[in-house]
Amino acid sequence: MRLILLGAPGSGKGSVADLVTRAYGLPRVSTGDLLRHAVRERTPLGIRAEEAMRAGRLVPDDLVIALVGERLAAADARRGYVLDGFPRTIAQAESLARLDPGRPEIVADIVAGEDVIVRRLESRRVCPRCDAVYNVVSRPPRRAGFCDRDGEALVQRDDDRPEVVLNRLRVYHRETEPLLGYYGARGALLRIDGAGTVEASFAELRPAVEAALASGAKGAAA
Ligand code: AMP
């Protein structure tokens, strides 16, 4: 089973994906996290991706598709996975279907208004070591400024600055929103409310994930 989380930046994809990972043990595959690590480690991919990321533009499809292909080949993705931030273009969606065909999938669009999103991203802080996500207003760490999991100093993402956020939203509407039509035409597209708490979004998603996991297990037992 794979769960594809669509939704604008700041709609809560990463936080919902974390809850799914904790509840069902499916790995979270976040292209944003994979790319940020590549940038930090100065890999050839990171060097090529850096400028687009800093400006809030999309990294070229071929780079992202290769990255995801490699990640999905890992053993922990065999039973299933949660995609956070991929696909972001129709070309990426088509390549995912080719890369891992026949896998049952749930596609969920997490919906939140722009005012909520802009506020959320301004107060978001992340752990550069383990990728944990906090919000100084709604989900603060136990000790201000430091990660609960590993004690690392939290940082604000470069692209969470207000001027870049607006560009990321424009890019989302232009490049990623067409995926709603793409997946809508192929079957069930769930619409999840992302304006409330992460737990509320997760609760809306849960029945579909549990049904898909149960039917996968039945298929495997047959
Ligand atoms: P995210 O952490 O998902 O908000 O992604 C941060 C940035 O990484 C995006 O603004 C893009 O520059 C880049 N990125 C992440 N995922 C993708 C993707 N699927 N396709 C292209 N660029 C991506």
PDB file of C-alpha atoms and ligand atoms in Angstrom:
ATOM      1  CA  MET A   1       0.000   0.000   0.000  1.00  0.00           C
ATOM      2  CA  ARG A   2       1.177   3.501  -0.643  1.00  0.00           C
ATOM      3  CA  LEU A   3      -0.267   6.669   0.730  1.00  0.00           C
ATOM      4  CA  ILE A   4       0.246   9.787  -1.358  1.00  0.00           C
ATOM      5  CA  LEU A   5      -0.212  13.031   0.542  1.00  0.00           C
ATOM      6  CA  LEU A   6      -1.032  15.987  -1.650  1.00  0.00           C
ATOM      7  CA  GLY A   7      -1.670  19.486  -0.346  1.00  0.00           C
ATOM      8  CA  ALA A   8       0.017  22.877  -0.349  1.00  0.00           C
ATOM      9  CA  PRO A   9       3.196  23.563   1.630  1.00  0.00           C
ATOM     10  CA  GLY A  10       2.156  23.968   5.259  1.00  0.00           C
ATOM     11  CA  SER A  11      -1.038  21.928   4.929  1.00  0.00           C
ATOM     12  CA  GLY A  12       0.407  19.382   7.370  1.00  0.00           C
ATOM     13  CA  LYS A  13       1.604  16.595   5.042  1.00  0.00           C
ATOM     14  CA  GLY A  14       4.810  15.931   6.972  1.00  0.00           C
ATOM     15  CA  SER A  15       3.168  15.898  10.393  1.00  0.00           C
ATOM     16  CA  VAL A  16       0.336  13.628   9.224  1.00  0.00           C
ATOM     17  CA  ALA A  17       2.903  11.347   7.557  1.00  0.00           C
ATOM     18  CA  ASP A  18       4.779  11.133  10.871  1.00  0.00           C
ATOM     19  CA  LEU A  19       1.629   9.967  12.653  1.00  0.00           C
ATOM     20  CA  VAL A  20       0.960   7.350   9.955  1.00  0.00           C
ATOM     21  CA  THR A  21       4.543   6.117  10.298  1.00  0.00           C
ATOM     22  CA  ARG A  22       4.223   5.875  14.058  1.00  0.00           C
ATOM     23  CA  ALA A  23       0.858   4.094  13.921  1.00  0.00           C
ATOM     24  CA  TYR A  24       1.481   1.628  11.083  1.00  0.00           C
ATOM     25  CA  GLY A  25       5.239   1.401  10.664  1.00  0.00           C
ATOM     26  CA  LEU A  26       5.204   2.494   7.024  1.00  0.00           C
ATOM     27  CA  PRO A  27       8.274   4.608   6.240  1.00  0.00           C
ATOM     28  CA  ARG A  28       7.767   8.269   5.399  1.00  0.00           C
ATOM     29  CA  VAL A  29       9.450   9.246   2.160  1.00  0.00           C
ATOM     30  CA  SER A  30       9.821  13.004   2.015  1.00  0.00           C
ATOM     31  CA  THR A  31      11.569  14.320  -1.080  1.00  0.00           C
ATOM     32  CA  GLY A  32      12.010  17.672   0.690  1.00  0.00           C
ATOM     33  CA  ASP A  33      13.950  15.979   3.526  1.00  0.00           C
ATOM     34  CA  LEU A  34      15.986  13.833   1.117  1.00  0.00           C
ATOM     35  CA  LEU A  35      16.885  16.926  -0.916  1.00  0.00           C
ATOM     36  CA  ARG A  36      17.748  19.036   2.156  1.00  0.00           C
ATOM     37  CA  HIS A  37      20.101  16.309   3.360  1.00  0.00           C
ATOM     38  CA  ALA A  38      21.720  16.156  -0.078  1.00  0.00           C
ATOM     39  CA  VAL A  39      22.202  19.946  -0.007  1.00  0.00           C
ATOM     40  CA  ARG A  40      23.732  19.827   3.462  1.00  0.00           C
ATOM     41  CA  GLU A  41      26.089  17.015   2.490  1.00  0.00           C
ATOM     42  CA  ARG A  42      27.079  18.842  -0.720  1.00  0.00           C
ATOM     43  CA  THR A  43      26.392  15.797  -2.912  1.00  0.00           C
ATOM     44  CA  PRO A  44      26.260  16.421  -6.691  1.00  0.00           C
ATOM     45  CA  LEU A  45      22.454  16.169  -6.499  1.00  0.00           C
ATOM     46  CA  GLY A  46      22.333  18.593  -3.582  1.00  0.00           C
ATOM     47  CA  ILE A  47      24.485  21.113  -5.431  1.00  0.00           C
ATOM     48  CA  ARG A  48      22.182  20.925  -8.465  1.00  0.00           C
ATOM     49  CA  ALA A  49      19.014  21.215  -6.357  1.00  0.00           C
ATOM     50  CA  GLU A  50      20.053  23.987  -3.995  1.00  0.00           C
ATOM     51  CA  GLU A  51      19.274  27.091  -6.011  1.00  0.00           C
ATOM     52  CA  ALA A  52      15.744  25.993  -6.969  1.00  0.00           C
ATOM     53  CA  MET A  53      14.968  25.047  -3.382  1.00  0.00           C
ATOM     54  CA  ARG A  54      16.178  28.319  -1.970  1.00  0.00           C
ATOM     55  CA  ALA A  55      13.922  30.201  -4.407  1.00  0.00           C
ATOM     56  CA  GLY A  56      10.925  27.975  -3.698  1.00  0.00           C
ATOM     57  CA  ARG A  57      10.916  26.500  -7.224  1.00  0.00           C
ATOM     58  CA  LEU A  58      10.656  22.807  -8.032  1.00  0.00           C
ATOM     59  CA  VAL A  59      13.789  20.743  -8.505  1.00  0.00           C
ATOM     60  CA  PRO A  60      13.873  19.198 -12.026  1.00  0.00           C
ATOM     61  CA  ASP A  61      11.740  16.066 -12.393  1.00  0.00           C
ATOM     62  CA  ASP A  62      14.580  13.768 -13.502  1.00  0.00           C
ATOM     63  CA  LEU A  63      16.587  14.460 -10.329  1.00  0.00           C
ATOM     64  CA  VAL A  64      13.644  13.924  -7.989  1.00  0.00           C
ATOM     65  CA  ILE A  65      12.429  10.816  -9.803  1.00  0.00           C
ATOM     66  CA  ALA A  66      15.888   9.203  -9.572  1.00  0.00           C
ATOM     67  CA  LEU A  67      16.020  10.026  -5.862  1.00  0.00           C
ATOM     68  CA  VAL A  68      12.622   8.452  -5.202  1.00  0.00           C
ATOM     69  CA  GLY A  69      13.446   5.394  -7.316  1.00  0.00           C
ATOM     70  CA  GLU A  70      16.491   4.757  -5.170  1.00  0.00           C
ATOM     71  CA  ARG A  71      14.583   5.273  -1.911  1.00  0.00           C
ATOM     72  CA  LEU A  72      11.692   2.993  -2.859  1.00  0.00           C
ATOM     73  CA  ALA A  73      14.121   0.183  -3.678  1.00  0.00           C
ATOM     74  CA  ALA A  74      15.133  -0.003   0.008  1.00  0.00           C
ATOM     75  CA  ALA A  75      13.907  -3.003   1.991  1.00  0.00           C
ATOM     76  CA  ASP A  76      11.777  -0.995   4.418  1.00  0.00           C
ATOM     77  CA  ALA A  77       9.545   0.228   1.565  1.00  0.00           C
ATOM     78  CA  ARG A  78       8.531  -3.270   0.469  1.00  0.00           C
ATOM     79  CA  ARG A  79       5.342  -3.426   2.564  1.00  0.00           C
ATOM     80  CA  GLY A  80       4.370   0.115   1.676  1.00  0.00           C
ATOM     81  CA  TYR A  81       5.277   3.751   2.239  1.00  0.00           C
ATOM     82  CA  VAL A  82       3.941   7.245   2.749  1.00  0.00           C
ATOM     83  CA  LEU A  83       4.912   9.834   0.153  1.00  0.00           C
ATOM     84  CA  ASP A  84       5.223  13.357   1.498  1.00  0.00           C
ATOM     85  CA  GLY A  85       5.887  15.984  -1.172  1.00  0.00           C
ATOM     86  CA  PHE A  86       6.051  13.583  -4.115  1.00  0.00           C
ATOM     87  CA  PRO A  87       4.664  13.555  -6.759  1.00  0.00           C
ATOM     88  CA  ARG A  88       4.479  17.286  -7.368  1.00  0.00           C
ATOM     89  CA  THR A  89       4.004  17.238 -11.143  1.00  0.00           C
ATOM     90  CA  ILE A  90       2.055  15.065 -13.582  1.00  0.00           C
ATOM     91  CA  ALA A  91       5.370  13.760 -14.988  1.00  0.00           C
ATOM     92  CA  GLN A  92       6.370  12.637 -11.479  1.00  0.00           C
ATOM     93  CA  ALA A  93       2.995  10.923 -10.957  1.00  0.00           C
ATOM     94  CA  GLU A  94       3.367   9.071 -14.243  1.00  0.00           C
ATOM     95  CA  SER A  95       6.876   7.956 -13.385  1.00  0.00           C
ATOM     96  CA  LEU A  96       5.735   6.729  -9.951  1.00  0.00           C
ATOM     97  CA  ALA A  97       3.088   4.579 -11.633  1.00  0.00           C
ATOM     98  CA  ARG A  98       5.823   3.086 -13.838  1.00  0.00           C
ATOM     99  CA  LEU A  99       8.345   2.745 -11.014  1.00  0.00           C
ATOM    100  CA  ASP A 100       6.107   0.731  -8.692  1.00  0.00           C
ATOM    101  CA  PRO A 101       3.105  -0.471 -10.705  1.00  0.00           C
ATOM    102  CA  GLY A 102       0.070  -2.266  -9.307  1.00  0.00           C
ATOM    103  CA  ARG A 103       0.512  -1.168  -5.732  1.00  0.00           C
ATOM    104  CA  PRO A 104      -2.810  -0.226  -4.110  1.00  0.00           C
ATOM    105  CA  GLU A 105      -2.776   3.463  -3.311  1.00  0.00           C
ATOM    106  CA  ILE A 106      -4.631   6.070  -1.327  1.00  0.00           C
ATOM    107  CA  VAL A 107      -4.338   9.663  -2.437  1.00  0.00           C
ATOM    108  CA  ALA A 108      -5.274  12.291   0.115  1.00  0.00           C
ATOM    109  CA  ASP A 109      -5.443  16.022  -0.475  1.00  0.00           C
ATOM    110  CA  ILE A 110      -4.926  17.946   2.753  1.00  0.00           C
ATOM    111  CA  VAL A 111      -6.723  21.246   2.451  1.00  0.00           C
ATOM    112  CA  ALA A 112      -6.005  24.441   4.395  1.00  0.00           C
ATOM    113  CA  GLY A 113      -6.577  28.113   3.585  1.00  0.00           C
ATOM    114  CA  GLU A 114      -3.685  30.376   2.632  1.00  0.00           C
ATOM    115  CA  ASP A 115      -3.936  32.485   5.783  1.00  0.00           C
ATOM    116  CA  VAL A 116      -3.523  29.353   7.941  1.00  0.00           C
ATOM    117  CA  ILE A 117      -0.629  28.148   5.804  1.00  0.00           C
ATOM    118  CA  VAL A 118       1.342  31.388   5.842  1.00  0.00           C
ATOM    119  CA  ARG A 119       0.974  31.694   9.630  1.00  0.00           C
ATOM    120  CA  ARG A 120       1.963  28.077  10.141  1.00  0.00           C
ATOM    121  CA  LEU A 121       5.083  28.239   7.989  1.00  0.00           C
ATOM    122  CA  GLU A 122       6.291  31.438   9.665  1.00  0.00           C
ATOM    123  CA  SER A 123       6.230  29.749  13.060  1.00  0.00           C
ATOM    124  CA  ARG A 124       7.548  26.365  11.877  1.00  0.00           C
ATOM    125  CA  ARG A 125      10.923  25.160  13.156  1.00  0.00           C
ATOM    126  CA  VAL A 126      12.679  21.940  12.152  1.00  0.00           C
ATOM    127  CA  CYS A 127      15.414  19.745  13.517  1.00  0.00           C
ATOM    128  CA  PRO A 128      18.222  19.637  10.957  1.00  0.00           C
ATOM    129  CA  ARG A 129      19.389  16.271  12.271  1.00  0.00           C
ATOM    130  CA  CYS A 130      16.209  14.137  12.520  1.00  0.00           C
ATOM    131  CA  ASP A 131      13.727  16.263  10.495  1.00  0.00           C
ATOM    132  CA  ALA A 132      11.241  16.551  13.375  1.00  0.00           C
ATOM    133  CA  VAL A 133       8.850  19.437  12.808  1.00  0.00           C
ATOM    134  CA  TYR A 134       7.679  21.872  15.501  1.00  0.00           C
ATOM    135  CA  ASN A 135       5.610  25.004  15.620  1.00  0.00           C
ATOM    136  CA  VAL A 136       6.561  27.666  18.138  1.00  0.00           C
ATOM    137  CA  VAL A 137       2.872  28.508  18.628  1.00  0.00           C
ATOM    138  CA  SER A 138       0.930  25.253  18.313  1.00  0.00           C
ATOM    139  CA  ARG A 139       3.512  22.460  18.790  1.00  0.00           C
ATOM    140  CA  PRO A 140       6.450  23.859  20.736  1.00  0.00           C
ATOM    141  CA  PRO A 141       9.321  21.595  21.811  1.00  0.00           C
ATOM    142  CA  ARG A 142       9.603  20.836  25.541  1.00  0.00           C
ATOM    143  CA  ARG A 143      12.738  22.997  25.777  1.00  0.00           C
ATOM    144  CA  ALA A 144      12.398  26.138  23.656  1.00  0.00           C
ATOM    145  CA  GLY A 145      14.683  26.050  20.617  1.00  0.00           C
ATOM    146  CA  PHE A 146      15.826  22.417  20.916  1.00  0.00           C
ATOM    147  CA  CYS A 147      14.610  19.114  19.468  1.00  0.00           C
ATOM    148  CA  ASP A 148      12.783  16.798  21.886  1.00  0.00           C
ATOM    149  CA  ARG A 149      14.247  13.718  20.207  1.00  0.00           C
ATOM    150  CA  ASP A 150      17.944  14.494  19.948  1.00  0.00           C
ATOM    151  CA  GLY A 151      18.560  17.887  21.602  1.00  0.00           C
ATOM    152  CA  GLU A 152      19.752  19.507  18.339  1.00  0.00           C
ATOM    153  CA  ALA A 153      19.182  23.284  17.975  1.00  0.00           C
ATOM    154  CA  LEU A 154      16.054  23.890  15.866  1.00  0.00           C
ATOM    155  CA  VAL A 155      16.244  26.064  12.765  1.00  0.00           C
ATOM    156  CA  GLN A 156      13.857  27.912  10.491  1.00  0.00           C
ATOM    157  CA  ARG A 157      13.931  26.573   6.954  1.00  0.00           C
ATOM    158  CA  ASP A 158      15.395  29.051   4.444  1.00  0.00           C
ATOM    159  CA  ASP A 159      12.316  28.646   2.282  1.00  0.00           C
ATOM    160  CA  ASP A 160       9.866  29.339   5.136  1.00  0.00           C
ATOM    161  CA  ARG A 161      10.628  33.051   4.885  1.00  0.00           C
ATOM    162  CA  PRO A 162       7.463  34.953   3.847  1.00  0.00           C
ATOM    163  CA  GLU A 163       8.676  36.025   0.390  1.00  0.00           C
ATOM    164  CA  VAL A 164       9.665  32.459  -0.533  1.00  0.00           C
ATOM    165  CA  VAL A 165       6.456  31.004   0.925  1.00  0.00           C
ATOM    166  CA  LEU A 166       4.391  33.075  -1.505  1.00  0.00           C
ATOM    167  CA  ASN A 167       6.409  31.727  -4.414  1.00  0.00           C
ATOM    168  CA  ARG A 168       6.042  28.144  -3.173  1.00  0.00           C
ATOM    169  CA  LEU A 169       2.267  28.623  -3.060  1.00  0.00           C
ATOM    170  CA  ARG A 170       2.266  29.968  -6.633  1.00  0.00           C
ATOM    171  CA  VAL A 171       4.329  26.975  -7.763  1.00  0.00           C
ATOM    172  CA  TYR A 172       1.938  24.649  -5.928  1.00  0.00           C
ATOM    173  CA  HIS A 173      -1.114  26.068  -7.723  1.00  0.00           C
ATOM    174  CA  ARG A 174       0.573  25.933 -11.116  1.00  0.00           C
ATOM    175  CA  GLU A 175       2.473  22.623 -10.997  1.00  0.00           C
ATOM    176  CA  THR A 176       0.918  20.436  -8.311  1.00  0.00           C
ATOM    177  CA  GLU A 177      -2.786  21.274  -8.179  1.00  0.00           C
ATOM    178  CA  PRO A 178      -3.356  19.625 -11.594  1.00  0.00           C
ATOM    179  CA  LEU A 179      -2.614  16.328  -9.802  1.00  0.00           C
ATOM    180  CA  LEU A 180      -6.018  16.603  -8.117  1.00  0.00           C
ATOM    181  CA  GLY A 181      -7.624  16.175 -11.528  1.00  0.00           C
ATOM    182  CA  TYR A 182      -5.141  13.466 -12.480  1.00  0.00           C
ATOM    183  CA  TYR A 183      -5.818  11.306  -9.416  1.00  0.00           C
ATOM    184  CA  GLY A 184      -9.495  12.275  -9.231  1.00  0.00           C
ATOM    185  CA  ALA A 185     -10.009  10.805 -12.697  1.00  0.00           C
ATOM    186  CA  ARG A 186      -8.293   7.560 -11.643  1.00  0.00           C
ATOM    187  CA  GLY A 187     -10.423   6.748  -8.618  1.00  0.00           C
ATOM    188  CA  ALA A 188     -10.901   7.850  -5.060  1.00  0.00           C
ATOM    189  CA  LEU A 189      -9.257  11.056  -3.980  1.00  0.00           C
ATOM    190  CA  LEU A 190      -9.783  11.785  -0.308  1.00  0.00           C
ATOM    191  CA  ARG A 191     -10.207  15.319   0.870  1.00  0.00           C
ATOM    192  CA  ILE A 192      -8.854  15.863   4.365  1.00  0.00           C
ATOM    193  CA  ASP A 193      -9.343  19.020   6.412  1.00  0.00           C
ATOM    194  CA  GLY A 194      -5.914  20.443   7.212  1.00  0.00           C
ATOM    195  CA  ALA A 195      -7.038  23.605   8.994  1.00  0.00           C
ATOM    196  CA  GLY A 196      -7.333  22.027  12.443  1.00  0.00           C
ATOM    197  CA  THR A 197      -4.895  19.922  14.438  1.00  0.00           C
ATOM    198  CA  VAL A 198      -2.642  17.252  12.925  1.00  0.00           C
ATOM    199  CA  GLU A 199      -4.448  14.671  15.059  1.00  0.00           C
ATOM    200  CA  ALA A 200      -7.787  15.696  13.513  1.00  0.00           C
ATOM    201  CA  SER A 201      -6.397  15.307   9.968  1.00  0.00           C
ATOM    202  CA  PHE A 202      -4.940  11.919  10.901  1.00  0.00           C
ATOM    203  CA  ALA A 203      -8.246  10.759  12.394  1.00  0.00           C
ATOM    204  CA  GLU A 204      -9.991  11.549   9.091  1.00  0.00           C
ATOM    205  CA  LEU A 205      -7.426   9.561   7.158  1.00  0.00           C
ATOM    206  CA  ARG A 206      -7.219   6.533   9.439  1.00  0.00           C
ATOM    207  CA  PRO A 207     -10.218   4.473   8.248  1.00  0.00           C
ATOM    208  CA  ALA A 208      -8.992   4.500   4.636  1.00  0.00           C
ATOM    209  CA  VAL A 209      -5.452   3.509   5.642  1.00  0.00           C
ATOM    210  CA  GLU A 210      -6.701   0.702   7.879  1.00  0.00           C
ATOM    211  CA  ALA A 211      -9.030  -0.616   5.178  1.00  0.00           C
ATOM    212  CA  ALA A 212      -6.199  -0.605   2.627  1.00  0.00           C
ATOM    213  CA  LEU A 213      -3.794  -2.343   5.016  1.00  0.00           C
ATOM    214  CA  ALA A 214      -6.427  -4.969   5.885  1.00  0.00           C
ATOM    215  CA  SER A 215      -7.182  -5.744   2.254  1.00  0.00           C
ATOM    216  CA  GLY A 216      -3.440  -5.895   1.491  1.00  0.00           C
ATOM    217  CA  ALA A 217      -2.964  -8.408   4.316  1.00  0.00           C
ATOM    218  CA  LYS A 218      -5.914 -10.470   3.019  1.00  0.00           C
ATOM    219  CA  GLY A 219      -4.403 -10.429  -0.470  1.00  0.00           C
ATOM    220  CA  ALA A 220      -1.059 -11.578   0.930  1.00  0.00           C
ATOM    221  CA  ALA A 221      -2.695 -14.415   2.908  1.00  0.00           C
ATOM    222  CA  ALA A 222      -4.744 -15.668  -0.065  1.00  0.00           C
TER     223      ALA A 222
HETATM  224  P1  AMP B   1       9.072  20.341   1.032  1.00  0.00           P
HETATM  225  O1  AMP B   1       9.915  19.998   2.202  1.00  0.00           O
HETATM  226  O2  AMP B   1       8.221  19.186   0.564  1.00  0.00           O
HETATM  227  O3  AMP B   1       8.268  21.602   1.226  1.00  0.00           O
HETATM  228  O4  AMP B   1      10.075  20.636  -0.182  1.00  0.00           O
HETATM  229  C1  AMP B   1      11.021  21.680  -0.104  1.00  0.00           C
HETATM  230  C2  AMP B   1      11.551  22.017  -1.483  1.00  0.00           C
HETATM  231  O5  AMP B   1      12.203  20.863  -2.048  1.00  0.00           O
HETATM  232  C3  AMP B   1      10.491  22.378  -2.512  1.00  0.00           C
HETATM  233  O6  AMP B   1      10.115  23.745  -2.433  1.00  0.00           O
HETATM  234  C4  AMP B   1      11.217  22.049  -3.814  1.00  0.00           C
HETATM  235  O7  AMP B   1      12.196  23.036  -4.119  1.00  0.00           O
HETATM  236  C5  AMP B   1      11.958  20.772  -3.435  1.00  0.00           C
HETATM  237  N1  AMP B   1      11.122  19.584  -3.682  1.00  0.00           N
HETATM  238  C6  AMP B   1      10.627  18.717  -2.746  1.00  0.00           C
HETATM  239  N2  AMP B   1       9.919  17.741  -3.318  1.00  0.00           N
HETATM  240  C7  AMP B   1       9.951  17.983  -4.661  1.00  0.00           C
HETATM  241  C8  AMP B   1       9.381  17.333  -5.791  1.00  0.00           C
HETATM  242  N3  AMP B   1       8.624  16.233  -5.668  1.00  0.00           N
HETATM  243  N4  AMP B   1       9.639  17.859  -7.017  1.00  0.00           N
HETATM  244  C9  AMP B   1      10.399  18.948  -7.163  1.00  0.00           C
HETATM  245  N5  AMP B   1      10.943  19.632  -6.136  1.00  0.00           N
HETATM  246  C10 AMP B   1      10.731  19.144  -4.894  1.00  0.00           C
END
